[in-house]
Short mmCIF file of C-alpha atoms in Angstrom, two decimals:
data_model
loop_
_atom_site.label_atom_id
_atom_site.label_comp_id
_atom_site.label_asym_id
_atom_site.label_seq_id
_atom_site.Cartn_x
_atom_site.Cartn_y
_atom_site.Cartn_z
CA MET J 62 -16.79 13.08 -22.55
CA LYS J 63 -13.51 14.84 -23.12
CA SER J 64 -9.99 13.74 -23.84
CA GLY J 65 -7.83 13.09 -20.63
CA LEU J 66 -6.65 10.35 -18.38
CA TYR J 67 -9.28 8.86 -16.20
CA ILE J 68 -8.01 6.58 -13.33
CA VAL J 69 -10.41 3.82 -13.07
CA ALA J 70 -11.08 1.60 -10.16
CA THR J 71 -12.28 -2.11 -10.67
CA PRO J 72 -13.91 -4.51 -8.43
CA ILE J 73 -11.36 -6.60 -6.27
CA GLY J 74 -13.44 -9.53 -6.29
CA ASN J 75 -17.42 -9.15 -6.70
CA LEU J 76 -17.75 -8.19 -10.23
CA GLY J 77 -21.07 -6.12 -9.03
CA ASP J 78 -18.95 -3.53 -7.31
CA ILE J 79 -17.74 -1.69 -9.99
CA SER J 80 -19.72 1.86 -10.82
CA SER J 81 -21.80 2.33 -13.50
CA ARG J 82 -19.79 5.66 -14.16
CA ALA J 83 -16.88 3.21 -14.61
CA VAL J 84 -18.38 0.78 -17.13
CA ASP J 85 -19.16 3.99 -18.84
CA VAL J 86 -15.79 5.40 -19.12
CA LEU J 87 -14.45 1.96 -20.12
CA LYS J 88 -16.53 2.02 -23.17
CA GLU J 89 -15.82 5.08 -24.24
CA ALA J 90 -12.13 4.87 -23.58
CA GLU J 91 -10.09 4.74 -26.75
CA VAL J 92 -6.59 3.95 -25.11
CA ILE J 93 -6.70 1.26 -21.63
CA ALA J 94 -3.34 1.61 -19.53
CA CYS J 95 -3.31 -2.14 -17.52
CA GLU J 96 -0.91 -4.02 -15.54
CA ASP J 97 -1.73 -7.32 -17.26
CA THR J 98 -3.82 -6.97 -20.92
CA ARG J 99 -4.97 -10.54 -20.33
CA VAL J 100 -6.51 -9.70 -16.87
CA THR J 101 -7.98 -6.70 -18.15
CA LYS J 102 -9.35 -8.22 -21.47
CA LYS J 103 -11.17 -10.74 -19.13
CA LEU J 104 -13.02 -8.25 -17.35
CA PHE J 105 -14.29 -6.39 -19.96
CA SER J 106 -15.27 -9.64 -21.79
CA LEU J 107 -17.62 -10.16 -18.04
CA LEU J 108 -18.56 -6.85 -18.40
CA GLY J 109 -19.36 -6.57 -21.97
CA ILE J 110 -17.16 -4.13 -23.53
CA SER J 111 -15.77 -4.53 -26.60
CA LEU J 112 -12.04 -5.11 -26.91
CA HIS J 113 -11.52 -3.19 -30.13
CA LYS J 114 -9.39 -0.74 -28.40
CA SER J 115 -5.84 0.15 -28.01
CA PHE J 116 -4.17 -1.73 -24.55
CA ILE J 117 -0.98 -0.48 -23.30
CA THR J 118 0.96 -2.66 -20.55
CA LEU J 119 2.03 -0.03 -17.65
CA HIS J 120 4.18 -1.46 -14.90
CA ASP J 121 7.05 -0.86 -12.62
CA HIS J 122 9.54 -1.54 -15.33
CA ASN J 123 8.37 0.17 -18.64
CA GLU J 124 6.25 3.44 -16.41
CA ASP J 125 8.73 5.94 -17.74
CA GLU J 126 8.80 4.96 -21.45
CA GLN J 127 4.92 4.04 -21.69
CA ALA J 128 4.05 7.33 -19.59
CA GLN J 129 4.86 9.96 -22.91
CA LYS J 130 3.26 7.24 -25.20
CA ILE J 131 0.09 7.89 -23.24
CA ILE J 132 0.26 11.70 -22.91
CA ASP J 133 0.61 11.67 -26.69
CA CYS J 134 -2.42 9.39 -26.99
CA VAL J 135 -4.57 12.46 -24.59
CA LEU J 136 -2.69 15.40 -26.71
CA ALA J 137 -4.02 13.54 -29.88
CA GLY J 138 -7.49 13.97 -28.74
CA GLN J 139 -8.12 10.75 -27.13
CA ILE J 140 -9.56 9.15 -23.81
CA VAL J 141 -7.47 7.02 -21.52
CA ALA J 142 -8.16 4.96 -18.96
CA GLN J 143 -5.84 3.39 -16.29
CA VAL J 144 -6.62 0.35 -14.66
CA SER J 145 -4.88 -2.15 -12.34
CA ASP J 146 -5.75 -5.95 -12.28
CA ALA J 147 -8.16 -5.47 -9.07
CA GLY J 148 -9.16 -2.22 -7.11
CA SER J 149 -8.06 1.29 -7.14
CA PRO J 150 -4.94 1.92 -8.92
CA LEU J 151 -1.46 3.18 -7.69
CA ILE J 152 -2.21 1.60 -4.53
CA SER J 153 1.38 -0.64 -4.23
CA ASP J 154 0.76 -0.51 -8.35
CA PRO J 155 2.77 1.32 -10.88
CA GLY J 156 1.06 4.88 -12.05
CA TYR J 157 2.39 7.72 -9.63
CA LYS J 158 4.93 8.55 -12.42
CA LEU J 159 2.72 9.06 -15.17
CA ILE J 160 0.45 10.92 -13.12
CA LYS J 161 3.18 13.21 -12.40
CA GLN J 162 3.94 13.67 -15.93
CA CYS J 163 0.55 14.25 -17.00
CA ARG J 164 0.10 17.07 -14.71
CA GLN J 165 3.64 18.68 -15.51
CA ALA J 166 1.98 18.21 -19.48
CA GLY J 167 -1.34 19.86 -18.38
CA ILE J 168 -3.27 17.16 -19.12
CA TYR J 169 -7.04 16.60 -17.59
CA ILE J 170 -6.70 13.90 -15.02
CA THR J 171 -9.65 12.91 -12.90
CA THR J 172 -10.34 9.25 -10.77
CA LEU J 173 -13.34 7.12 -10.65
CA PRO J 174 -12.98 5.81 -6.99
CA GLY J 175 -14.49 2.43 -5.75
CA CYS J 176 -12.96 -0.46 -4.09
CA CYS J 177 -9.60 -0.52 -2.39
CA ALA J 178 -8.44 -3.73 -0.60
CA LEU J 179 -6.69 -2.09 2.38
CA ILE J 180 -9.52 -0.07 3.39
CA SER J 181 -11.97 -2.95 2.64
CA ALA J 182 -9.82 -5.02 4.98
CA LEU J 183 -9.19 -2.26 7.40
CA GLN J 184 -13.46 -2.08 8.04
CA LEU J 185 -13.71 -5.94 8.24
CA SER J 186 -10.63 -6.34 11.03
CA GLY J 187 -12.23 -4.58 14.09
CA LEU J 188 -8.63 -2.78 14.55
CA PRO J 189 -8.53 0.87 15.61
CA THR J 190 -9.60 2.68 12.06
CA ASN J 191 -9.17 6.12 13.85
CA ARG J 192 -5.10 6.18 12.60
CA PHE J 193 -3.61 3.60 10.20
CA MET J 194 -0.98 3.16 8.20
CA PHE J 195 -0.45 1.84 4.77
CA VAL J 196 3.38 0.01 4.50
CA GLY J 197 2.53 -2.11 1.21
CA PHE J 198 4.04 -5.62 0.37
CA ILE J 199 6.39 -7.38 2.97
CA PRO J 200 9.64 -8.21 1.65
CA ASN J 201 10.43 -11.55 1.54
CA LYS J 202 13.68 -11.72 2.71
CA ASP J 203 13.90 -12.67 6.69
CA LYS J 204 16.12 -10.19 7.69
CA ALA J 205 14.47 -7.12 5.34
CA ARG J 206 11.41 -8.47 7.18
CA ILE J 207 12.52 -8.03 10.66
CA ASP J 208 13.71 -4.77 9.94
CA LEU J 209 10.45 -3.11 8.09
CA PHE J 210 8.57 -4.12 11.36
CA ASN J 211 11.09 -2.92 13.40
CA LYS J 212 10.82 0.40 11.78
CA TYR J 213 7.15 0.80 12.70
CA LYS J 214 6.79 -1.16 15.84
CA ASN J 215 6.21 1.87 18.22
CA LEU J 216 4.37 3.46 15.79
CA ASP J 217 0.70 4.21 17.43
CA SER J 218 -1.18 3.56 14.62
CA THR J 219 -2.94 0.35 12.81
CA LEU J 220 -0.32 -1.24 10.19
CA ILE J 221 -1.59 -2.60 7.08
CA PHE J 222 0.48 -4.93 4.88
CA TYR J 223 -0.30 -6.76 1.58
CA GLU J 224 1.49 -10.42 2.22
CA THR J 225 0.70 -13.44 0.08
CA ALA J 226 -0.54 -17.07 1.11
CA PRO J 227 2.98 -18.45 0.81
CA ARG J 228 4.90 -16.62 3.13
CA LEU J 229 2.12 -16.06 5.80
CA LEU J 230 3.02 -17.93 8.85
CA LYS J 231 6.81 -16.69 7.97
CA THR J 232 5.51 -13.13 8.72
CA LEU J 233 3.13 -14.03 11.36
CA VAL J 234 6.35 -15.82 13.32
CA ALA J 235 8.62 -12.61 12.45
CA ALA J 236 5.60 -10.18 13.85
CA GLN J 237 5.46 -12.21 17.15
CA GLU J 238 9.21 -11.88 17.30
CA VAL J 239 8.94 -7.85 16.95
CA PHE J 240 5.24 -6.89 18.03
CA GLY J 241 4.65 -9.43 20.86
CA ASN J 242 1.75 -11.18 21.48
CA ARG J 243 -0.46 -7.65 19.63
CA GLU J 244 -3.47 -8.54 17.95
CA MET J 245 -3.22 -9.02 14.42
CA SER J 246 -5.84 -9.71 11.84
CA VAL J 247 -5.49 -11.30 8.21
CA VAL J 248 -8.37 -10.66 5.55
CA ARG J 249 -8.46 -12.48 2.47
CA GLU J 250 -10.77 -13.22 -0.77
CA ILE J 251 -12.50 -9.67 -0.20
CA SER J 252 -16.29 -9.36 -1.26
CA LYS J 253 -15.63 -13.03 -2.79
CA VAL J 254 -17.76 -16.25 -1.67
CA TYR J 255 -15.21 -17.52 0.52
CA GLU J 256 -14.05 -13.89 2.26
CA ASP J 257 -12.50 -14.75 5.34
CA CYS J 258 -11.49 -12.22 8.47
CA GLN J 259 -9.43 -13.83 11.09
CA THR J 260 -8.47 -11.16 14.15
CA ALA J 261 -6.49 -11.98 17.29
CA PRO J 262 -3.40 -12.30 19.20
CA VAL J 263 -0.70 -13.51 16.93
CA GLU J 264 -0.18 -16.99 18.47
CA ASP J 265 -3.52 -18.03 17.63
CA LEU J 266 -3.46 -16.86 13.97
CA ILE J 267 0.06 -18.75 13.86
CA ASP J 268 -1.92 -22.12 15.25
CA PHE J 269 -4.99 -21.28 13.06
CA TYR J 270 -2.87 -20.94 9.75
CA THR J 271 -0.66 -23.88 10.40
CA GLN J 272 -3.99 -26.01 10.66
CA ASN J 273 -5.82 -24.26 7.59
CA PRO J 274 -3.16 -23.20 5.01
CA PRO J 275 -4.41 -19.95 3.45
CA LYS J 276 -4.43 -19.34 -0.52
CA GLY J 277 -4.35 -16.21 -2.37
CA GLU J 278 -3.09 -12.70 -1.75
CA MET J 279 -4.73 -11.32 1.68
CA VAL J 280 -4.30 -7.92 3.71
CA PHE J 281 -2.48 -8.49 6.63
CA MET J 282 -2.56 -6.01 10.18
CA VAL J 283 -1.20 -4.94 13.12
CA ALA J 284 -2.77 -3.31 16.06
CA PRO J 285 -1.04 -0.21 17.29
CA ALA J 286 1.40 -0.34 20.19
CA THR J 287 -0.28 0.32 23.50
CA GLU J 288 1.70 2.78 25.84
CA ASP J 289 3.22 -0.02 28.13
CA GLN J 290 4.62 -1.71 24.66
CA GLN J 291 5.82 1.26 23.49
CA GLU J 292 9.96 1.06 23.87
CA GLU J 293 11.33 3.83 26.19
CA ILE J 294 13.79 5.76 24.04
CA ASN J 295 16.63 8.11 25.08
CA LEU J 296 16.20 10.90 22.12
CA ASP J 297 19.16 12.94 23.22
CA SER J 298 21.71 9.82 22.63
CA LEU J 299 19.68 8.60 19.82
CA LEU J 300 19.91 12.11 18.00
CA LYS J 301 23.46 12.40 18.61
CA GLU J 302 24.23 8.93 16.88
CA LYS J 303 22.18 9.69 13.94
CA LEU J 304 23.45 13.12 13.11
CA GLU J 305 27.13 11.51 13.30
CA LYS J 306 26.07 9.85 9.91
CA THR J 307 22.57 11.52 8.31
CA SER J 308 21.14 14.86 7.63
CA LEU J 309 19.56 16.75 10.01
CA LYS J 310 16.19 16.62 8.04
CA THR J 311 16.22 12.54 7.70
CA VAL J 312 17.15 11.96 11.33
CA VAL J 313 13.82 13.66 12.55
CA LYS J 314 12.01 12.24 9.52
CA GLU J 315 13.28 8.60 10.66
CA ILE J 316 12.65 8.87 14.38
CA VAL J 317 9.12 10.70 14.07
CA GLU J 318 8.29 7.63 11.96
CA THR J 319 9.53 4.91 13.85
CA TYR J 320 8.66 6.23 17.48
CA GLY J 321 5.57 8.21 16.49
CA LEU J 322 7.13 11.38 18.58
CA ASN J 323 5.86 14.74 17.90
CA LYS J 324 7.66 16.16 14.85
CA ASN J 325 8.47 19.69 16.01
CA GLU J 326 9.98 18.69 19.59
CA VAL J 327 12.18 16.18 17.55
CA TYR J 328 13.38 19.14 15.31
CA GLU J 329 13.98 21.46 18.44
CA GLN J 330 16.27 19.07 20.14
CA ALA J 331 18.14 17.71 17.21
CA LEU J 332 18.40 21.31 16.15
CA ARG J 333 20.01 22.24 19.58
CA ILE J 334 22.33 18.94 19.41
CA LYS J 335 23.34 20.20 15.73
CA ASN J 336 24.04 23.94 16.76
CA ALA J 337 25.83 22.93 20.03
CA LYS J 338 28.74 21.05 17.71
#
């Protein structure tokens, strides 16, 4: 096995989901880049993999400095495996800065695919899968949560978020305020003994989780806006207002993402307004 950076997916719950290829790479790797060494060492022990390796902690607050250390290891001829606490690395986890710097350094990089909570949850939900958007973790503050939902409420895509149990009911109430009584889904304990998926109009989910307080981390999804749920917007007025404060490129990007409009059409209209001024 040649030296390089190997991005390795680990189980999100069921230990049997790890691939034989992933086990082989983790056994061969001399250096393990991970979020939490305690979690990773526990996984290695369960898999029967030796702990006589160098473990480097990689998280949001130290990625810049640790990236160079990892690059130096590879340049010295070592095999480095990057893992997250669970699932596919880099999905709402640190790592993209490391990958970028490794590419700039000309280092060999490959990925070993496997479990990913957002894809697994989408498969279980029964919500539309032909178009979806992963938004990431929901903010803790009430206003930030509402602002985030408003930003994407008109998008013609299933919206996927990560959320924690203590905040779920607040999130469902905020979602009802912004999205109305759309169908939504909460999936938790994926691939574990108590795997659970609840898909229903949001008011039913609020009733259910009021009576059955959830535990753990979960994936929360919102069905796409139907045509009658999408707001009618005055694009001309909206563009004029935003172009007073922001660049054309940024305005077009924001409006396309928020309202799910055609990018070329929005750009052409924004350009006409800007040139008219």
